[in-house]
PDB file of C-alpha atoms and ligand atoms in Angstrom:
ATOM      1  CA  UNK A   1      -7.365  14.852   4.332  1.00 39.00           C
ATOM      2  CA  UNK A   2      -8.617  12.112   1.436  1.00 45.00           C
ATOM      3  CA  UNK A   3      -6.771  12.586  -2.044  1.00 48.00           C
ATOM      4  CA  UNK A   4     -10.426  11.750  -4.040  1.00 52.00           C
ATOM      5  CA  UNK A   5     -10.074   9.263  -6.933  1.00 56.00           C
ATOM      6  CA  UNK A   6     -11.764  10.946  -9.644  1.00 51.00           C
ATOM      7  CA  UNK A   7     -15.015   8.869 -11.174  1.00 45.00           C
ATOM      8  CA  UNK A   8     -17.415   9.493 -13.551  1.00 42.00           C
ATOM      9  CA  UNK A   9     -20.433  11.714 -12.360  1.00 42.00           C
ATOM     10  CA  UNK A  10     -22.529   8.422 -13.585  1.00 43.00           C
ATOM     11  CA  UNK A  11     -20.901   5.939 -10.908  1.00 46.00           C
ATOM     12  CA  UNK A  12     -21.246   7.381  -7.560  1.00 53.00           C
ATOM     13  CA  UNK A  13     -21.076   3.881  -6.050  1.00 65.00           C
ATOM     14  CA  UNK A  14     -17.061   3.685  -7.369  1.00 82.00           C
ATOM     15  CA  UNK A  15     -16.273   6.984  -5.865  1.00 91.00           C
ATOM     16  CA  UNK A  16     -12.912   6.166  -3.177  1.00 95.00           C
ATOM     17  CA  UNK A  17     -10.403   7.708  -1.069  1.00 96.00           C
ATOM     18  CA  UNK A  18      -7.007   6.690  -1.168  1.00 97.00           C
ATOM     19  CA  UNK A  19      -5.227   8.202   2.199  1.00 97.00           C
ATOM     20  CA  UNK A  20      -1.546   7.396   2.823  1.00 97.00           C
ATOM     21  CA  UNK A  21      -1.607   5.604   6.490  1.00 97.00           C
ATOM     22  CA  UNK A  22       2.143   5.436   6.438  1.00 96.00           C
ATOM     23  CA  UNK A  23       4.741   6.408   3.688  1.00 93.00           C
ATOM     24  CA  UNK A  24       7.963   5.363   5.281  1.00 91.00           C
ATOM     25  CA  UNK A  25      10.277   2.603   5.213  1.00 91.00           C
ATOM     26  CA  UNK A  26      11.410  -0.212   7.849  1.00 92.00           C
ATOM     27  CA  UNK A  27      13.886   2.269   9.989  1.00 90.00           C
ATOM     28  CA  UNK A  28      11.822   5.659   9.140  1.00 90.00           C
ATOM     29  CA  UNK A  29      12.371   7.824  12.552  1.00 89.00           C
ATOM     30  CA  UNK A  30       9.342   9.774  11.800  1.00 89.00           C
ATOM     31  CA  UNK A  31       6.733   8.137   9.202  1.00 92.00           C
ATOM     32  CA  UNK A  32       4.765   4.908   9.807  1.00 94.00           C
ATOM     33  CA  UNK A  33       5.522   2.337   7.375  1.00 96.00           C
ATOM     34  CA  UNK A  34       4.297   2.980   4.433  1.00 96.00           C
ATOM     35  CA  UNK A  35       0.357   1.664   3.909  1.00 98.00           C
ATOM     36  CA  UNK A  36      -2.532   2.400   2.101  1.00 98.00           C
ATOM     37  CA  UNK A  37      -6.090   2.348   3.005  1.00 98.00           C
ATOM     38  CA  UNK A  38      -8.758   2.142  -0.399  1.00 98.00           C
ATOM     39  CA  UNK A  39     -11.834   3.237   0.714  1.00 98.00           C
ATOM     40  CA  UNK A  40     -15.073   3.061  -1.309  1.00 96.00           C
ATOM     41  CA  UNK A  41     -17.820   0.842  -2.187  1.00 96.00           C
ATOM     42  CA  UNK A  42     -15.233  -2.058  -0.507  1.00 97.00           C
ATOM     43  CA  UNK A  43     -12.462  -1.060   2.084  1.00 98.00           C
ATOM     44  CA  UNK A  44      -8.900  -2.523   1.890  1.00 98.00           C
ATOM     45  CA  UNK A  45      -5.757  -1.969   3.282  1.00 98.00           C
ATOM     46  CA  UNK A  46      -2.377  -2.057   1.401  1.00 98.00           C
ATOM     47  CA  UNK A  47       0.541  -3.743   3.431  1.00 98.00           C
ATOM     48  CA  UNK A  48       0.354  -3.239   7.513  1.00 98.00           C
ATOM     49  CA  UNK A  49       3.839  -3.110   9.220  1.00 98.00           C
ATOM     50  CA  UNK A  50       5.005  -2.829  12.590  1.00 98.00           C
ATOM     51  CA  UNK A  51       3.893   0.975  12.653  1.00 98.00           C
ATOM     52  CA  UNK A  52       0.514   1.141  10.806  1.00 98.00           C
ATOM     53  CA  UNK A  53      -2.148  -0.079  13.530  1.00 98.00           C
ATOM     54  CA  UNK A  54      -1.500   2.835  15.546  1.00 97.00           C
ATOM     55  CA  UNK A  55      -1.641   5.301  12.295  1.00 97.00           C
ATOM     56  CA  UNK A  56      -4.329   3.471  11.089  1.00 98.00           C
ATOM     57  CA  UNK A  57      -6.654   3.613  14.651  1.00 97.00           C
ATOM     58  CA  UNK A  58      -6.326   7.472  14.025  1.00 96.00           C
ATOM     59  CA  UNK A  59      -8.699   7.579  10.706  1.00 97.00           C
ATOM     60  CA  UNK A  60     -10.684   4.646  11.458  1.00 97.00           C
ATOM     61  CA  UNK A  61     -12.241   3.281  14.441  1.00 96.00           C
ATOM     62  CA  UNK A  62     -14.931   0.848  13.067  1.00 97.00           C
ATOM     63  CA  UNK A  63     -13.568  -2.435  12.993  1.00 98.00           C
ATOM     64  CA  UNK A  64     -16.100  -3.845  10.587  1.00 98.00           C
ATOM     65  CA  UNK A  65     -14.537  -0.887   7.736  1.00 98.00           C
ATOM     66  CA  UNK A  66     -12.133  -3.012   6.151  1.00 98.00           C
ATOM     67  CA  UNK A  67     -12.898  -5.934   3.996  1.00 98.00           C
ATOM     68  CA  UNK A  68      -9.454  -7.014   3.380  1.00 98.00           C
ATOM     69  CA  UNK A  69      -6.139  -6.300   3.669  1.00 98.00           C
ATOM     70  CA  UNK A  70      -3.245  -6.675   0.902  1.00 98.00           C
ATOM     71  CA  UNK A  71      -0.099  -8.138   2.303  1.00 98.00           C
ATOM     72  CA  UNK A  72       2.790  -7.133  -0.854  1.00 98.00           C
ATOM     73  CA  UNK A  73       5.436  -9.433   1.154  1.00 98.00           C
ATOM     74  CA  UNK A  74       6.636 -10.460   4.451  1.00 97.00           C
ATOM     75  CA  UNK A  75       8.956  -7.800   5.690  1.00 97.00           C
ATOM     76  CA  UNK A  76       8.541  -7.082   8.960  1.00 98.00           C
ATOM     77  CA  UNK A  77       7.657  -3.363   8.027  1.00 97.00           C
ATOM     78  CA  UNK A  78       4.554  -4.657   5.665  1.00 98.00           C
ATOM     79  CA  UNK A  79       3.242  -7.152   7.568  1.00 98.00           C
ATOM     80  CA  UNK A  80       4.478  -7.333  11.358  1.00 98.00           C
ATOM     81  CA  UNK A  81       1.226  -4.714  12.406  1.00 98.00           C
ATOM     82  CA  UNK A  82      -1.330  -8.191  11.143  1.00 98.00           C
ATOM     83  CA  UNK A  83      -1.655  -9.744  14.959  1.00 98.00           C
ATOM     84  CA  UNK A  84      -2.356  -5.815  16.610  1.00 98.00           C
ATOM     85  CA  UNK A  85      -4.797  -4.810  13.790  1.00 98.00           C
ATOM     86  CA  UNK A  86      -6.811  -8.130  13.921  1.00 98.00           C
ATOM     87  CA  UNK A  87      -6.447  -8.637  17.631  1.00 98.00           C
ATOM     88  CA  UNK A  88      -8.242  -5.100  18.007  1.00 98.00           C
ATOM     89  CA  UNK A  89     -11.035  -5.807  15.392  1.00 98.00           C
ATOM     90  CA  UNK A  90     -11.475  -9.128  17.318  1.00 98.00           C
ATOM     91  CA  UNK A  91     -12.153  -7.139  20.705  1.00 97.00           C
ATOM     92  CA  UNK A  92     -13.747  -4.731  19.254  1.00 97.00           C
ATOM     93  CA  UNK A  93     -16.514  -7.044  18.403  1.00 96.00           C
ATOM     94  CA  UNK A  94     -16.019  -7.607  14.471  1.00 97.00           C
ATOM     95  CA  UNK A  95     -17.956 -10.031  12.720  1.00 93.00           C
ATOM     96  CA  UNK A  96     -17.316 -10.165   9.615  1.00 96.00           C
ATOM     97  CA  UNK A  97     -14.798 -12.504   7.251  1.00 98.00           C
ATOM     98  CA  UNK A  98     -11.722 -10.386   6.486  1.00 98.00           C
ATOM     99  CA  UNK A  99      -9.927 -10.969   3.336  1.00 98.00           C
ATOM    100  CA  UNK A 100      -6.343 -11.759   3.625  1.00 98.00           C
ATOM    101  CA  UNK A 101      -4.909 -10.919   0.337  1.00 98.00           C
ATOM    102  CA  UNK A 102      -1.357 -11.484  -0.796  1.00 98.00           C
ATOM    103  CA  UNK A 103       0.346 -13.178  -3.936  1.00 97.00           C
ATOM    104  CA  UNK A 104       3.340 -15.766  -4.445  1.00 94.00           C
ATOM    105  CA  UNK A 105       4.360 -17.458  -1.288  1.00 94.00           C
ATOM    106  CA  UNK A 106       4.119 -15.308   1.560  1.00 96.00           C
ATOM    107  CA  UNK A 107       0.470 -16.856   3.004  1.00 97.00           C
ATOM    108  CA  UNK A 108       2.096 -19.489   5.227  1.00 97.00           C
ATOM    109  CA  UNK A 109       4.499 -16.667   6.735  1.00 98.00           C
ATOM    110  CA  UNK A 110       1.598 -14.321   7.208  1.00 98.00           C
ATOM    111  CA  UNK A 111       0.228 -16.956   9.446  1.00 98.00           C
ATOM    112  CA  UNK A 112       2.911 -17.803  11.323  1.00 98.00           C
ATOM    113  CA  UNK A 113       3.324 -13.930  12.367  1.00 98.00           C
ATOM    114  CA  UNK A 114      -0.070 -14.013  13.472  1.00 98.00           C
ATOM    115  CA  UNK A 115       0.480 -16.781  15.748  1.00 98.00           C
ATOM    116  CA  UNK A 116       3.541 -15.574  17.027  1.00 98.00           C
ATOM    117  CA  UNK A 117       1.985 -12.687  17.746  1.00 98.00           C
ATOM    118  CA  UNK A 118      -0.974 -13.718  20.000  1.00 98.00           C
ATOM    119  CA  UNK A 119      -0.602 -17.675  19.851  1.00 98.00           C
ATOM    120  CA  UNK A 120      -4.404 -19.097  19.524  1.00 97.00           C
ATOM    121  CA  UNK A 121      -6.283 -16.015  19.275  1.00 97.00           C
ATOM    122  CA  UNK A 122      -7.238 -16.048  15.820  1.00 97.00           C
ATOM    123  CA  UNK A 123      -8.325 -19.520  15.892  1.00 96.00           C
ATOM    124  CA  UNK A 124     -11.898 -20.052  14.262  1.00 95.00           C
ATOM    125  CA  UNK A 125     -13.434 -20.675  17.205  1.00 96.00           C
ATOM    126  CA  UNK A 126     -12.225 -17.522  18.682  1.00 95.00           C
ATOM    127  CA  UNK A 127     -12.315 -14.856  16.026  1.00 97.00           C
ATOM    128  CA  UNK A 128     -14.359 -13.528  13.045  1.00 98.00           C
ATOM    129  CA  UNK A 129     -13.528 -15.326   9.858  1.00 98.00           C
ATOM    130  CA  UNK A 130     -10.341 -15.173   8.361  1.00 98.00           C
ATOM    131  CA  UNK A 131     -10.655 -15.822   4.308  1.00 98.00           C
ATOM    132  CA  UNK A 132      -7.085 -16.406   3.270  1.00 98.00           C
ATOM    133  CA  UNK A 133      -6.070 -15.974  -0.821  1.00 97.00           C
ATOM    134  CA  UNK A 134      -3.311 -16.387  -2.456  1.00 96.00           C
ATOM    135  CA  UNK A 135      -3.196 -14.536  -6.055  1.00 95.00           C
ATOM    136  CA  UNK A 136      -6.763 -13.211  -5.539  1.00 92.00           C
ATOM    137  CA  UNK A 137      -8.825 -11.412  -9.093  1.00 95.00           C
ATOM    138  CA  UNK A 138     -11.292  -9.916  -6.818  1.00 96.00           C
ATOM    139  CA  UNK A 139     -12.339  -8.255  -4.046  1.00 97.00           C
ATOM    140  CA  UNK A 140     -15.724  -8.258  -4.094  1.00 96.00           C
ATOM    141  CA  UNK A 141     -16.966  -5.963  -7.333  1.00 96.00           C
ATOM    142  CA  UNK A 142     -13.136  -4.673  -7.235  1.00 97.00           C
ATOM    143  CA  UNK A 143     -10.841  -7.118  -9.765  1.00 98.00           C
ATOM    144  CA  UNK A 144      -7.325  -7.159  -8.546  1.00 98.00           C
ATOM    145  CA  UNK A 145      -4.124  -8.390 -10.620  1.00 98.00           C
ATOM    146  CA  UNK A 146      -0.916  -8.592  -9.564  1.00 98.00           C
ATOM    147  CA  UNK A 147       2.852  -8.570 -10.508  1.00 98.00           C
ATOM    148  CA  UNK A 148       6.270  -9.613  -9.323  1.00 97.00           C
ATOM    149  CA  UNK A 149       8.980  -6.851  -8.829  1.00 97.00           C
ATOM    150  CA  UNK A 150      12.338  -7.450  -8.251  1.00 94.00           C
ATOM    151  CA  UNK A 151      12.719  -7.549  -4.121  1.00 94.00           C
ATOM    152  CA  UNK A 152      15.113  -9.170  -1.701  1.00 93.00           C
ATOM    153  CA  UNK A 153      12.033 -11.304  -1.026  1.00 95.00           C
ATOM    154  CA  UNK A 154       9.266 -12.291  -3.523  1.00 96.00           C
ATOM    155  CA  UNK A 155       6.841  -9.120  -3.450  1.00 97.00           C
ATOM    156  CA  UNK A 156       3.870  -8.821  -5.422  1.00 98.00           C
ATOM    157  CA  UNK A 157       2.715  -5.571  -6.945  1.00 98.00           C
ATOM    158  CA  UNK A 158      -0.914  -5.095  -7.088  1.00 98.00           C
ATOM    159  CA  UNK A 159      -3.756  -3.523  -8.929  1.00 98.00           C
ATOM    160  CA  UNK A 160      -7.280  -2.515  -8.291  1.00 98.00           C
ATOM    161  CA  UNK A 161      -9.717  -1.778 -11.362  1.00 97.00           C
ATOM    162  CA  UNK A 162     -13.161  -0.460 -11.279  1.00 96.00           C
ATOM    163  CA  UNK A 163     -15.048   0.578 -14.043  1.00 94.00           C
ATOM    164  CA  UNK A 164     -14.465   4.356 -12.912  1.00 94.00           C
ATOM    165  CA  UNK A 165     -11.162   4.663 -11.870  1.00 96.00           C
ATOM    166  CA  UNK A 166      -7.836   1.879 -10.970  1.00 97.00           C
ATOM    167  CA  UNK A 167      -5.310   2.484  -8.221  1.00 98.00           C
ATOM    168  CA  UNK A 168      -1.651   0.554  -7.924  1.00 98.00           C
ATOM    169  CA  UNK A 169       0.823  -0.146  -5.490  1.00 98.00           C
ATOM    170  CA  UNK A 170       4.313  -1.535  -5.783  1.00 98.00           C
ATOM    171  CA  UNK A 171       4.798  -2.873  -2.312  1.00 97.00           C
ATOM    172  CA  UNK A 172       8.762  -3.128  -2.399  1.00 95.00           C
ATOM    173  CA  UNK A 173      11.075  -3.669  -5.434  1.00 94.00           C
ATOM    174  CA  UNK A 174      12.863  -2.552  -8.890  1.00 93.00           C
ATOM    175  CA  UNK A 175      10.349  -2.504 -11.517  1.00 94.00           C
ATOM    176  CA  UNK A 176      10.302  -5.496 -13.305  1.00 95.00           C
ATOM    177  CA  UNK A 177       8.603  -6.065 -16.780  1.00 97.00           C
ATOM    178  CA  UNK A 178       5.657  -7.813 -15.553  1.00 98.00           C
ATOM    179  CA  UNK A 179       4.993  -4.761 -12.907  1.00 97.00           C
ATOM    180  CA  UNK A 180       5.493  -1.836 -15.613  1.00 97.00           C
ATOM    181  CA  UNK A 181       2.932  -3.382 -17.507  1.00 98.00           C
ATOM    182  CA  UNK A 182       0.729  -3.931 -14.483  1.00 98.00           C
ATOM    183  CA  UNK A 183       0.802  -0.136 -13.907  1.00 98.00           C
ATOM    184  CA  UNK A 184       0.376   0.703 -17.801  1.00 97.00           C
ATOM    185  CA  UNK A 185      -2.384   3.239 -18.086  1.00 95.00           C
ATOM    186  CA  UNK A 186      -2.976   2.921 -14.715  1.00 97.00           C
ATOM    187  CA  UNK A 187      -5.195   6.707 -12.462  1.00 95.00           C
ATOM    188  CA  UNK A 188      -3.051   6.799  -9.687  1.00 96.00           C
ATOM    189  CA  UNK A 189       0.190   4.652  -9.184  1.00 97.00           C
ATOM    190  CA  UNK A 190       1.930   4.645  -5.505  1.00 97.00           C
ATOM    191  CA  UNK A 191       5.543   3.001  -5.947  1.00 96.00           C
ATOM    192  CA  UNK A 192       8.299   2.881  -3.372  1.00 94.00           C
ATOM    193  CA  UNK A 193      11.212   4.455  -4.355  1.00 91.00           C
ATOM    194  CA  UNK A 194      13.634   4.249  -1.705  1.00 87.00           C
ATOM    195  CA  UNK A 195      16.827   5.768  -2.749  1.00 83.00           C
ATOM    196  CA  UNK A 196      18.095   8.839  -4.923  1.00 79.00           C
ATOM    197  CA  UNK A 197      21.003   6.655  -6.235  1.00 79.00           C
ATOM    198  CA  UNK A 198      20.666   2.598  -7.952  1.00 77.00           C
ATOM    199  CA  UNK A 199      22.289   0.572  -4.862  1.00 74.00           C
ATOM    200  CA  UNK A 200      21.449  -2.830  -6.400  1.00 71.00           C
ATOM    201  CA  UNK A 201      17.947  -4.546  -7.612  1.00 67.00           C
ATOM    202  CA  UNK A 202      16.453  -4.798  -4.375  1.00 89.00           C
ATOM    203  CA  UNK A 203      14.303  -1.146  -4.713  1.00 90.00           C
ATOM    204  CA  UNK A 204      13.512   1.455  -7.109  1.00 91.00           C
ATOM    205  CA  UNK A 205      15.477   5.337  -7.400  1.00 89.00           C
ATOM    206  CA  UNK A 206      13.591   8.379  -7.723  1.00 87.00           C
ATOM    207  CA  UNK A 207      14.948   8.735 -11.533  1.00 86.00           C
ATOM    208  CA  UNK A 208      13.554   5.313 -12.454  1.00 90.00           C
ATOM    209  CA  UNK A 209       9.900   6.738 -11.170  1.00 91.00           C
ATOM    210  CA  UNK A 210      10.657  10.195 -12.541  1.00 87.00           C
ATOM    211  CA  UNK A 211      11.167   8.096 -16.145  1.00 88.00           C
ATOM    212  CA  UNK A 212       7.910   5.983 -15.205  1.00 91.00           C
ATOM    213  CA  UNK A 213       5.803   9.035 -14.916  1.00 88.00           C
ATOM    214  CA  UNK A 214       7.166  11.061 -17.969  1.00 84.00           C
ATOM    215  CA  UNK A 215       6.178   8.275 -20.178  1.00 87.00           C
ATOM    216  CA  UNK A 216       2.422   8.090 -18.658  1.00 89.00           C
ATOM    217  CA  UNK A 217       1.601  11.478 -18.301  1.00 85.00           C
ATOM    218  CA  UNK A 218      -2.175  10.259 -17.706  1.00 88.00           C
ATOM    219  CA  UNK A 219      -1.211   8.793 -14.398  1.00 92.00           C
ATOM    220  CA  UNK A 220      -1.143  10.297 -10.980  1.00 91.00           C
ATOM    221  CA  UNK A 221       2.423   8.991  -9.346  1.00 92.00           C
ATOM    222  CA  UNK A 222       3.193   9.037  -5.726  1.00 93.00           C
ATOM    223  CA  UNK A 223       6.970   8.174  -4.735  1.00 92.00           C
ATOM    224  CA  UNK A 224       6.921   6.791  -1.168  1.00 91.00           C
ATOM    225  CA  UNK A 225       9.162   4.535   0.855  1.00 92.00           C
ATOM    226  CA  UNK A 226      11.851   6.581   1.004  1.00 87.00           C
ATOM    227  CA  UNK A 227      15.490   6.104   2.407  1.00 85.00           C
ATOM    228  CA  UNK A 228      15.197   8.004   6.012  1.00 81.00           C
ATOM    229  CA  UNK A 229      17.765  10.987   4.759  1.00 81.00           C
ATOM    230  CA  UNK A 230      17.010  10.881   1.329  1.00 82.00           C
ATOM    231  CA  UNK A 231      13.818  12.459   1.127  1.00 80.00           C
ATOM    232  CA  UNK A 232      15.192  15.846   1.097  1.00 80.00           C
ATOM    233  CA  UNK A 233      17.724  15.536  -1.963  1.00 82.00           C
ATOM    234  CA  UNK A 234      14.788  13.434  -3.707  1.00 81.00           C
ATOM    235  CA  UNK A 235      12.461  16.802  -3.542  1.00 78.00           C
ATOM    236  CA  UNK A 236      15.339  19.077  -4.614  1.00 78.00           C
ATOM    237  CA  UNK A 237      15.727  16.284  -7.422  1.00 77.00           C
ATOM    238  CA  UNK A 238      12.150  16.834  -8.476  1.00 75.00           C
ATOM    239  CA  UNK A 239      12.662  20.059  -8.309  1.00 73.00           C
ATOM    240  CA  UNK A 240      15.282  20.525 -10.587  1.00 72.00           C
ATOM    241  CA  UNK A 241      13.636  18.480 -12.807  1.00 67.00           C
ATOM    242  CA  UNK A 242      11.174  20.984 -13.661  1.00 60.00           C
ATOM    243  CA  UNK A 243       8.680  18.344 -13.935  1.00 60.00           C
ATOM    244  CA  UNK A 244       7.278  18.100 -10.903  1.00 58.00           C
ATOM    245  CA  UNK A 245       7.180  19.813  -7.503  1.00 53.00           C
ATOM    246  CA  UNK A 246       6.856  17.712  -4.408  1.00 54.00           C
ATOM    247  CA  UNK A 247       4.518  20.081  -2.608  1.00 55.00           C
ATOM    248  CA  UNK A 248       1.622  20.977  -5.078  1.00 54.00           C
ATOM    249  CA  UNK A 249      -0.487  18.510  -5.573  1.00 53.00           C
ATOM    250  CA  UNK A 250      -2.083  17.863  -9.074  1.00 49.00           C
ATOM    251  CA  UNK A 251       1.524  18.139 -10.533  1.00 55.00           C
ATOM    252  CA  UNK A 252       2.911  14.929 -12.058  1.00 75.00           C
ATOM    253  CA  UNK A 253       4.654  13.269  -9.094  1.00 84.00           C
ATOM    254  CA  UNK A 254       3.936  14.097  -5.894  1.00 85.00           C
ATOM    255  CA  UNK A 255       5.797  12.320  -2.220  1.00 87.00           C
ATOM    256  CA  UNK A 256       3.014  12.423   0.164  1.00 87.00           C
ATOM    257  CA  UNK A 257       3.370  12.897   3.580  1.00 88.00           C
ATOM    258  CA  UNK A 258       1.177  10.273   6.220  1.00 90.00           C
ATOM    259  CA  UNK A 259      -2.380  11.289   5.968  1.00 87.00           C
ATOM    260  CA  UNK A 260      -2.444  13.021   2.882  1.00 89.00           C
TER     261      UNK A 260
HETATM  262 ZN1   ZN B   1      10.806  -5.162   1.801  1.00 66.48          ZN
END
């Protein structure tokens, strides 16, 4: 199932899905980590951990479809699935450049994983192009910003406007000035927020995203990334909020489930 991003009637070419690949977080016994796939006039994927190639293989099989992937940080969970998901497009036959997107510092990780993952094989000589940028504004007609949020590692927030409609993602993190105005006025907003209770800086509670969406009723909020036992008491939270209820859709803040 695609949640549709709602354009104008006028701009068919902007229309997109947004389906959740994987909503969980790095020791989730039952979600894929959490990732994103954009899919419109351009195709990008947000953040691919350990868990998303398989998840991902099960909506798309083309590997020309994506034009880039976003990479928020270099957790093992967001970016550990890079060598499997390249290594199939590349034997699959792709020929395109991919983008490899990503903000701050994390580029020189991102290629270390891939070479630890399958030493050689994405050399230039061996594989489709690989067009690496750091703090990218576009994505072909899509213009992307970006913020920092408070992680245990530098993380990156990102945001994708079109003249129809814009979609952000937090990657991991506490919202941080420069990320609440990133999302400000934002259609749809997916944030992390991993616990029900403030255990430090490193991530953002379900109250700070319940706050978020109250004060921009005109955005569509998904909470993802969720502690592995906490996803329970965060819908009875919603719940009792009165806001919001965690399984109809439309409503103000929704947790999604993989492939919604
Ligand atoms: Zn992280």
């Amino acid at each position: 199932m695609k949640n549709e991003i709602p354009g104008e009637a006028s701009a068919q070419s902007d229309q997109a899905s947004l389906v959740f690949v994987g909503v969980g977080d790095a020791t989730d016994p039952q979600h894929p980590n959490t990732s994103l796939w954009l899919d419109g006039a351009h195709s990008l994927l947000l953040d691919c951990g350990y868990s998303v190639p398989q998840a991902f293989w099960q909506h798309c099989t083309d590997p020309n479809r994506l034009d880039g992937i976003w990479l928020s940080h270099g957790h093992a969970d967001h970016c550990f699935g890079l060598p499997g998901l390249l290594l199939w497009m590349r034997t699959s036959g792709r020929t395109k450049p991919l983008h490899v997107l990503s903000a701050g510092d994390v580029q020189p990780h991102l290629k270390q994983v891939l070479e630890l993952g399958y030493p050689g094989s994405f050399a230039p000589e061996k594989c489709f192009e690989l067009i690496w940028q750091a703090g990218p504004r576009q994505l072909h007609t899509w213009q992307l910003s970006h913020a920092q949020t408070s992680h245990s590692v530098s993380n990156h927030a990102v945001r994708i406007d079109t003249p129809s409609w814009s979609v952000a993602y937090s990657g991991d993190g506490g919202m941080t000035a420069e990320s609440r105005a990133l999302f400000s006025g934002v259609s749809v907003l997916v944030h992390e927020c991993h616990d029900s209770q403030r255990r430090g800086m490193g991530h953002t509670t379900i109250g700070d995203l319940t706050q978020l969406a109250r004060g921009q009723p005109e955005t569509r909020v998904f909470g993802i990334h969720h502690r592995r036992d906490e996803r329970h008491q965060m819908e009875r939270e919603l719940r009792a909020d009165g806001l919001v209820h965690p399984s109809r859709p439309g409503l103000h803040l929704t947790l999604p489930l993989p492939s919604d």
